[in-house]
Amino acid sequence: MAPVPISTLNVGHIDDVQELRRTKPKTVPQRFVRDMTERPTLQTSLSPQNSDMPVIDFSKLSKGSKEDLLNELRNLSVACQEWGFFQVINHEVEINLMENIEDMSKEFFMLPLEEKQKYPMAPGTVQGYGQAFVFSEDQKLDWCNMFALGIEPHYIRDPNLWPKKPAKLSETIELYSTEINKLCQNLLRYIALGLSLEEDVFEEMFGESVQAIRMNYYPTCSRPDLVLGLSPHSDGSALTVLQQAKGSPVGLQILKDNRWVPVQPIPNALVINIGDTIEVLTNGKYKSVEHRAVAHEEKDRLSIVTFYAPSYQVELGPMQEFVDENHPCKYRRYNHGEYSKHYVTNKLQGKRTLDFAKVENVNDTTN
């Protein structure tokens, strides 16, 4: 989360999509218009039906009977292996706190442009206000405004980017991030148990974990069939936690069986997905999954995303429990800080950033 700005980048002019909608509501500049192969089809854009994405009841893991625990661990394992995504209910993050972070985030995005631009996202970085993952002046842009901050460890924070308005936003981010941190630590324990590992194996391996938050604001678009709210990608994290704001339209889509499946959020639930780090550690048993966001013609959408990852100092590679003659080692060992730098200095392009870690000429024998 803390690469240095790349001063040699020429990213060209980047329109602020909220300002575009306000001043030219019917205009979609060519730089936002996707190639035909990338555009969301009418069916996927307008299909809000609930997918069969697994739902995990956290209370059964944390407070249930032994039978409840074992059943929910099995459900969690299936969710991680077959979907890479699941929704968590009864997650113990206070609903009031979730509502507060939504309200504060909306207030921030509704500030005048000149106020938000006091916290600019420099080219080649992923903190501040603007668009991340833009590296050239001819690159297609996402129909989205972002505001992102590094949270933990403290040395990745840039105090100049923490906003003074709304007055309680920074305080709310601190409280919210603390609760999401607890949830991630607990989920990783249960994921470990579902893999027949020691429950604290990830905590011990990760060291001082890295955490970041990003708010995504997707204004309405007169031609949602031409644009993408967020380009297809997998996450470089271990876990990602997504909160979709109440009243927002369906926008998240995941690639399941080569089909883009829209995700209908359950009220007060959190959407969790497996990141590249867990794919590497499990040697592909659990896979990170491509996902994207689409725009909407009539409703704005807000999402709040937390990324939870190992320390930049640790070395990662497939755990020995997942490597044998039928499952050869698919990924090399690497420094997580190097991978993080690689991730944030390349544009979002499916799962291509994971090529950084792949061992060549290894057949994929996992299901």
XYZ file of C-alpha atoms in Angstrom:
367
model
C 0.000 0.000 0.000
C 2.949 2.358 0.196
C 4.863 2.419 -3.085
C 6.576 5.680 -3.984
C 4.986 7.836 -6.709
C 6.210 7.059 -10.202
C 7.087 10.542 -11.400
C 7.786 9.450 -14.982
C 4.241 8.208 -15.583
C 2.155 10.076 -18.127
C -1.438 9.099 -17.340
C -3.046 11.949 -19.311
C -6.145 13.781 -18.164
C -8.406 11.736 -15.890
C -11.981 13.018 -15.717
C -13.674 12.882 -12.333
C -16.767 10.771 -13.020
C -18.957 12.563 -10.474
C -18.140 15.876 -12.144
C -18.806 14.337 -15.553
C -22.216 13.186 -14.446
C -22.978 16.589 -12.931
C -21.838 18.742 -15.869
C -22.393 16.403 -18.836
C -24.896 13.779 -17.655
C -25.328 12.161 -21.082
C -21.652 12.143 -22.067
C -19.363 9.134 -21.824
C -15.869 10.196 -22.945
C -14.110 7.765 -25.260
C -11.516 6.976 -22.641
C -14.211 5.268 -20.563
C -15.746 3.338 -23.482
C -14.613 -0.277 -23.358
C -13.691 -2.468 -26.288
C -16.530 -4.726 -27.396
C -15.018 -7.809 -25.740
C -14.870 -6.068 -22.352
C -18.324 -4.533 -22.234
C -20.902 -5.955 -19.836
C -23.722 -7.578 -21.764
C -27.289 -6.422 -21.236
C -28.126 -9.677 -19.481
C -25.322 -9.495 -16.907
C -25.884 -5.801 -16.331
C -29.566 -6.191 -15.636
C -29.764 -9.538 -13.843
C -30.029 -8.914 -10.096
C -31.181 -12.419 -9.229
C -29.429 -13.895 -6.261
C -26.675 -16.296 -7.126
C -26.075 -19.437 -5.121
C -23.024 -17.858 -3.495
C -22.510 -19.579 -0.129
C -23.609 -17.866 3.071
C -21.573 -18.481 6.225
C -23.137 -17.918 9.637
C -20.244 -16.633 11.721
C -22.158 -17.196 14.972
C -22.153 -20.948 14.293
C -18.373 -20.822 14.031
C -17.784 -18.644 17.076
C -20.626 -19.615 19.419
C -22.301 -22.719 18.024
C -22.281 -26.277 19.250
C -19.538 -28.666 18.152
C -21.900 -29.977 15.485
C -22.679 -26.423 14.308
C -18.974 -25.661 14.146
C -18.105 -28.752 12.118
C -20.989 -28.212 9.689
C -20.114 -24.556 9.169
C -16.424 -25.379 8.731
C -17.441 -27.751 5.934
C -19.591 -25.025 4.384
C -16.699 -22.588 4.630
C -14.325 -25.039 2.995
C -16.731 -25.629 0.107
C -17.218 -21.882 -0.284
C -13.475 -21.264 -0.480
C -12.776 -24.156 -2.841
C -15.709 -23.883 -5.227
C -16.450 -20.157 -5.180
C -13.613 -18.167 -3.637
C -16.397 -15.843 -2.425
C -18.981 -16.036 0.329
C -21.242 -13.767 2.341
C -20.950 -13.685 6.133
C -23.923 -13.053 8.394
C -23.873 -12.537 12.178
C -20.270 -11.374 11.812
C -20.170 -9.357 15.063
C -19.326 -6.047 13.365
C -21.821 -3.588 14.839
C -24.544 -2.519 12.422
C -24.338 1.061 13.721
C -20.659 1.154 12.839
C -21.384 -0.170 9.338
C -24.038 2.507 8.882
C -21.670 5.190 10.152
C -18.881 4.274 7.737
C -21.403 4.337 4.881
C -22.749 7.734 5.908
C -19.284 9.226 6.384
C -18.075 7.817 3.052
C -21.065 9.260 1.209
C -20.472 12.625 2.845
C -16.869 12.560 1.666
C -17.787 11.794 -1.936
C -20.426 14.550 -1.876
C -17.830 17.185 -0.920
C -16.847 19.746 -3.576
C -14.204 18.438 -5.960
C -11.603 20.940 -4.771
C -11.949 19.612 -1.204
C -11.475 15.977 -2.267
C -8.512 16.931 -4.436
C -6.635 17.996 -1.309
C -5.929 14.266 -0.913
C -4.675 13.304 -4.382
C -3.734 9.774 -5.376
C -0.307 10.187 -6.957
C 0.462 8.128 -10.098
C 1.778 4.698 -9.172
C 0.271 4.743 -5.671
C -2.987 3.463 -4.228
C -3.655 5.906 -1.399
C -5.695 9.083 -1.650
C -8.548 10.247 -3.864
C -8.703 9.527 -7.576
C -8.222 6.455 -9.758
C -5.707 3.742 -8.935
C -3.979 1.380 -11.386
C -3.680 3.953 -14.188
C -0.284 3.871 -15.895
C -0.662 5.326 -19.395
C -2.569 8.074 -21.165
C -4.338 5.657 -23.520
C -5.499 3.233 -20.801
C -9.248 2.757 -20.451
C -10.618 4.243 -17.237
C -13.099 2.825 -14.743
C -16.416 4.590 -14.109
C -15.524 5.052 -10.464
C -14.072 7.471 -7.925
C -11.876 5.958 -5.218
C -10.600 7.039 -1.854
C -8.069 4.710 -0.212
C -5.913 4.700 2.916
C -3.289 2.430 4.392
C -4.295 1.408 7.916
C -1.800 -1.072 9.386
C 1.041 -1.104 10.167
C 1.139 2.586 10.988
C 4.255 3.277 8.934
C 2.293 2.789 5.683
C -0.031 5.661 6.586
C 0.305 9.043 4.914
C -1.109 11.536 7.443
C -1.546 14.133 4.691
C -4.159 11.923 3.037
C -6.400 11.433 6.081
C -9.328 13.809 5.484
C -10.381 16.582 7.824
C -13.906 16.548 6.354
C -16.302 15.050 7.238
C -15.123 15.710 10.784
C -15.653 12.157 12.069
C -14.595 10.191 8.985
C -11.048 9.434 10.158
C -12.267 8.378 13.600
C -14.921 6.151 12.046
C -12.365 4.539 9.723
C -10.195 3.687 12.749
C -13.079 2.058 14.640
C -14.368 0.199 11.597
C -10.918 -1.055 10.600
C -10.307 -2.435 14.092
C -13.493 -4.505 13.901
C -12.803 -5.753 10.381
C -9.287 -6.698 11.492
C -10.753 -8.935 14.214
C -13.109 -10.532 11.716
C -10.271 -11.279 9.270
C -8.125 -12.832 11.988
C -11.014 -15.038 13.094
C -11.972 -16.054 9.561
C -8.391 -17.055 8.838
C -8.443 -19.289 11.925
C -11.579 -21.038 10.695
C -10.234 -21.287 7.148
C -7.129 -22.946 8.614
C -9.256 -25.422 10.591
C -11.248 -26.204 7.437
C -7.936 -27.059 5.751
C -6.974 -29.361 8.681
C -4.213 -26.939 9.715
C -3.390 -25.480 13.109
C -5.811 -22.627 13.689
C -3.135 -19.973 14.264
C -0.928 -20.983 11.312
C -1.771 -17.925 9.197
C -1.459 -15.510 12.101
C 2.009 -16.814 12.910
C 3.064 -16.826 9.268
C 1.762 -13.343 8.420
C 3.578 -11.456 11.168
C 2.528 -7.811 11.413
C -0.383 -7.910 8.969
C -1.019 -5.207 6.391
C -4.478 -3.662 6.196
C -5.918 -1.035 3.872
C -9.349 0.404 3.173
C -10.825 1.749 -0.041
C -14.156 3.417 -0.676
C -15.497 3.056 -4.218
C -18.155 5.446 -5.512
C -19.884 4.559 -8.774
C -22.062 7.408 -10.100
C -24.919 6.719 -12.474
C -23.950 6.387 -16.122
C -26.129 7.145 -19.136
C -24.589 4.179 -20.994
C -23.714 1.481 -18.441
C -23.442 -0.995 -21.314
C -20.306 0.803 -22.565
C -18.302 1.128 -19.351
C -17.027 -0.843 -16.371
C -17.190 0.447 -12.831
C -14.079 -1.549 -11.958
C -11.944 -3.654 -14.284
C -11.815 -7.445 -13.832
C -9.155 -8.500 -11.332
C -8.327 -10.763 -8.448
C -7.081 -9.288 -5.174
C -3.480 -9.500 -4.023
C -4.560 -9.792 -0.388
C -5.129 -12.846 1.781
C -8.745 -11.848 2.452
C -10.878 -9.002 1.157
C -13.977 -7.774 2.999
C -16.621 -5.888 1.013
C -19.465 -3.870 2.454
C -22.061 -2.828 -0.119
C -23.984 0.262 0.982
C -27.688 -0.061 1.664
C -29.844 1.042 -1.230
C -27.059 0.507 -3.748
C -27.881 -1.400 -6.930
C -26.297 -4.755 -7.670
C -22.854 -3.975 -9.051
C -20.414 -6.684 -8.027
C -20.021 -9.571 -10.461
C -17.783 -12.607 -10.051
C -16.478 -14.921 -12.748
C -17.992 -18.324 -12.032
C -17.724 -21.152 -14.585
C -16.729 -18.585 -17.243
C -19.897 -16.582 -16.617
C -20.240 -13.215 -14.894
C -22.570 -13.760 -11.955
C -24.147 -10.712 -10.242
C -24.023 -10.759 -6.443
C -27.170 -9.704 -4.622
C -26.036 -8.473 -1.194
C -27.801 -9.790 1.883
C -28.768 -6.916 4.221
C -26.075 -6.328 6.865
C -23.901 -9.142 5.516
C -20.284 -8.750 4.435
C -18.902 -10.272 1.234
C -15.566 -12.053 1.695
C -13.241 -13.223 -1.030
C -10.027 -15.202 -1.158
C -7.001 -13.275 -2.410
C -3.924 -14.345 -4.361
C -1.994 -14.931 -1.115
C -4.284 -17.765 -0.003
C -4.195 -19.270 -3.497
C -0.403 -19.409 -3.331
C -0.283 -20.774 0.237
C -2.763 -23.561 -0.585
C -1.018 -24.288 -3.907
C -4.228 -23.522 -5.788
C -6.604 -25.585 -3.649
C -8.373 -22.326 -2.822
C -8.300 -19.901 -5.741
C -8.636 -16.165 -5.909
C -11.466 -15.290 -8.272
C -11.790 -12.586 -10.896
C -14.445 -10.012 -10.136
C -15.550 -6.668 -11.510
C -18.103 -3.925 -10.934
C -20.660 -2.609 -13.413
C -22.304 0.799 -13.522
C -26.018 1.573 -13.279
C -28.170 3.980 -15.265
C -30.407 5.162 -12.414
C -28.677 4.556 -9.062
C -25.306 5.472 -7.580
C -23.418 2.702 -5.788
C -21.043 2.841 -2.835
C -18.841 0.034 -1.565
C -16.285 -0.090 1.235
C -13.474 -2.600 0.815
C -10.873 -3.793 3.312
C -7.754 -5.653 2.213
C -5.974 -7.893 4.738
C -2.551 -9.285 3.862
C 0.718 -10.572 5.361
C 3.583 -8.341 6.427
C 5.680 -6.955 3.579
C 8.706 -8.659 5.151
C 7.509 -12.285 5.002
C 8.395 -14.885 2.415
C 5.496 -16.836 0.969
C 5.104 -19.970 -1.071
C 2.951 -23.110 -1.165
C 2.664 -24.826 2.227
C 4.093 -28.353 2.303
C 0.659 -29.771 3.221
C -0.579 -28.939 -0.296
C 2.338 -30.200 -2.362
C 2.769 -33.837 -3.386
C 3.348 -35.903 -6.541
C -0.235 -35.280 -7.677
C -0.092 -31.595 -6.801
C 3.307 -30.252 -7.850
C 4.411 -26.870 -6.592
C 2.757 -24.242 -8.799
C 4.223 -21.123 -7.217
C 7.729 -20.069 -6.283
C 8.685 -18.559 -2.952
C 8.741 -14.768 -2.971
C 8.823 -11.742 -0.712
C 5.316 -10.434 -0.113
C 6.465 -6.825 -0.257
C 7.863 -7.414 -3.750
C 4.586 -8.984 -4.844
C 2.585 -6.088 -3.373
C 4.731 -3.593 -5.264
C 4.256 -5.626 -8.446
C 0.488 -5.706 -7.880
C -0.039 -1.971 -7.341
C 2.247 -0.945 -10.207
C 0.342 -2.895 -12.854
C -3.094 -2.236 -14.274
C -5.999 -4.452 -13.278
C -6.074 -7.256 -15.809
C -7.800 -10.391 -14.616
C -5.414 -12.674 -12.726
C -2.359 -11.668 -14.706
C -0.528 -10.194 -11.717
C -0.369 -13.671 -10.186
C 1.947 -14.688 -13.050
C 4.605 -13.037 -10.869
C 4.546 -16.076 -8.581
C 3.831 -18.940 -10.977
C 6.233 -21.745 -11.686
C 6.328 -22.342 -15.431
C 5.245 -25.605 -17.045
C 3.254 -26.948 -14.107
C -0.059 -28.570 -15.018
C -3.082 -27.503 -12.941
C -4.368 -30.708 -11.362
C -6.577 -29.097 -8.709
C -10.313 -28.928 -9.074
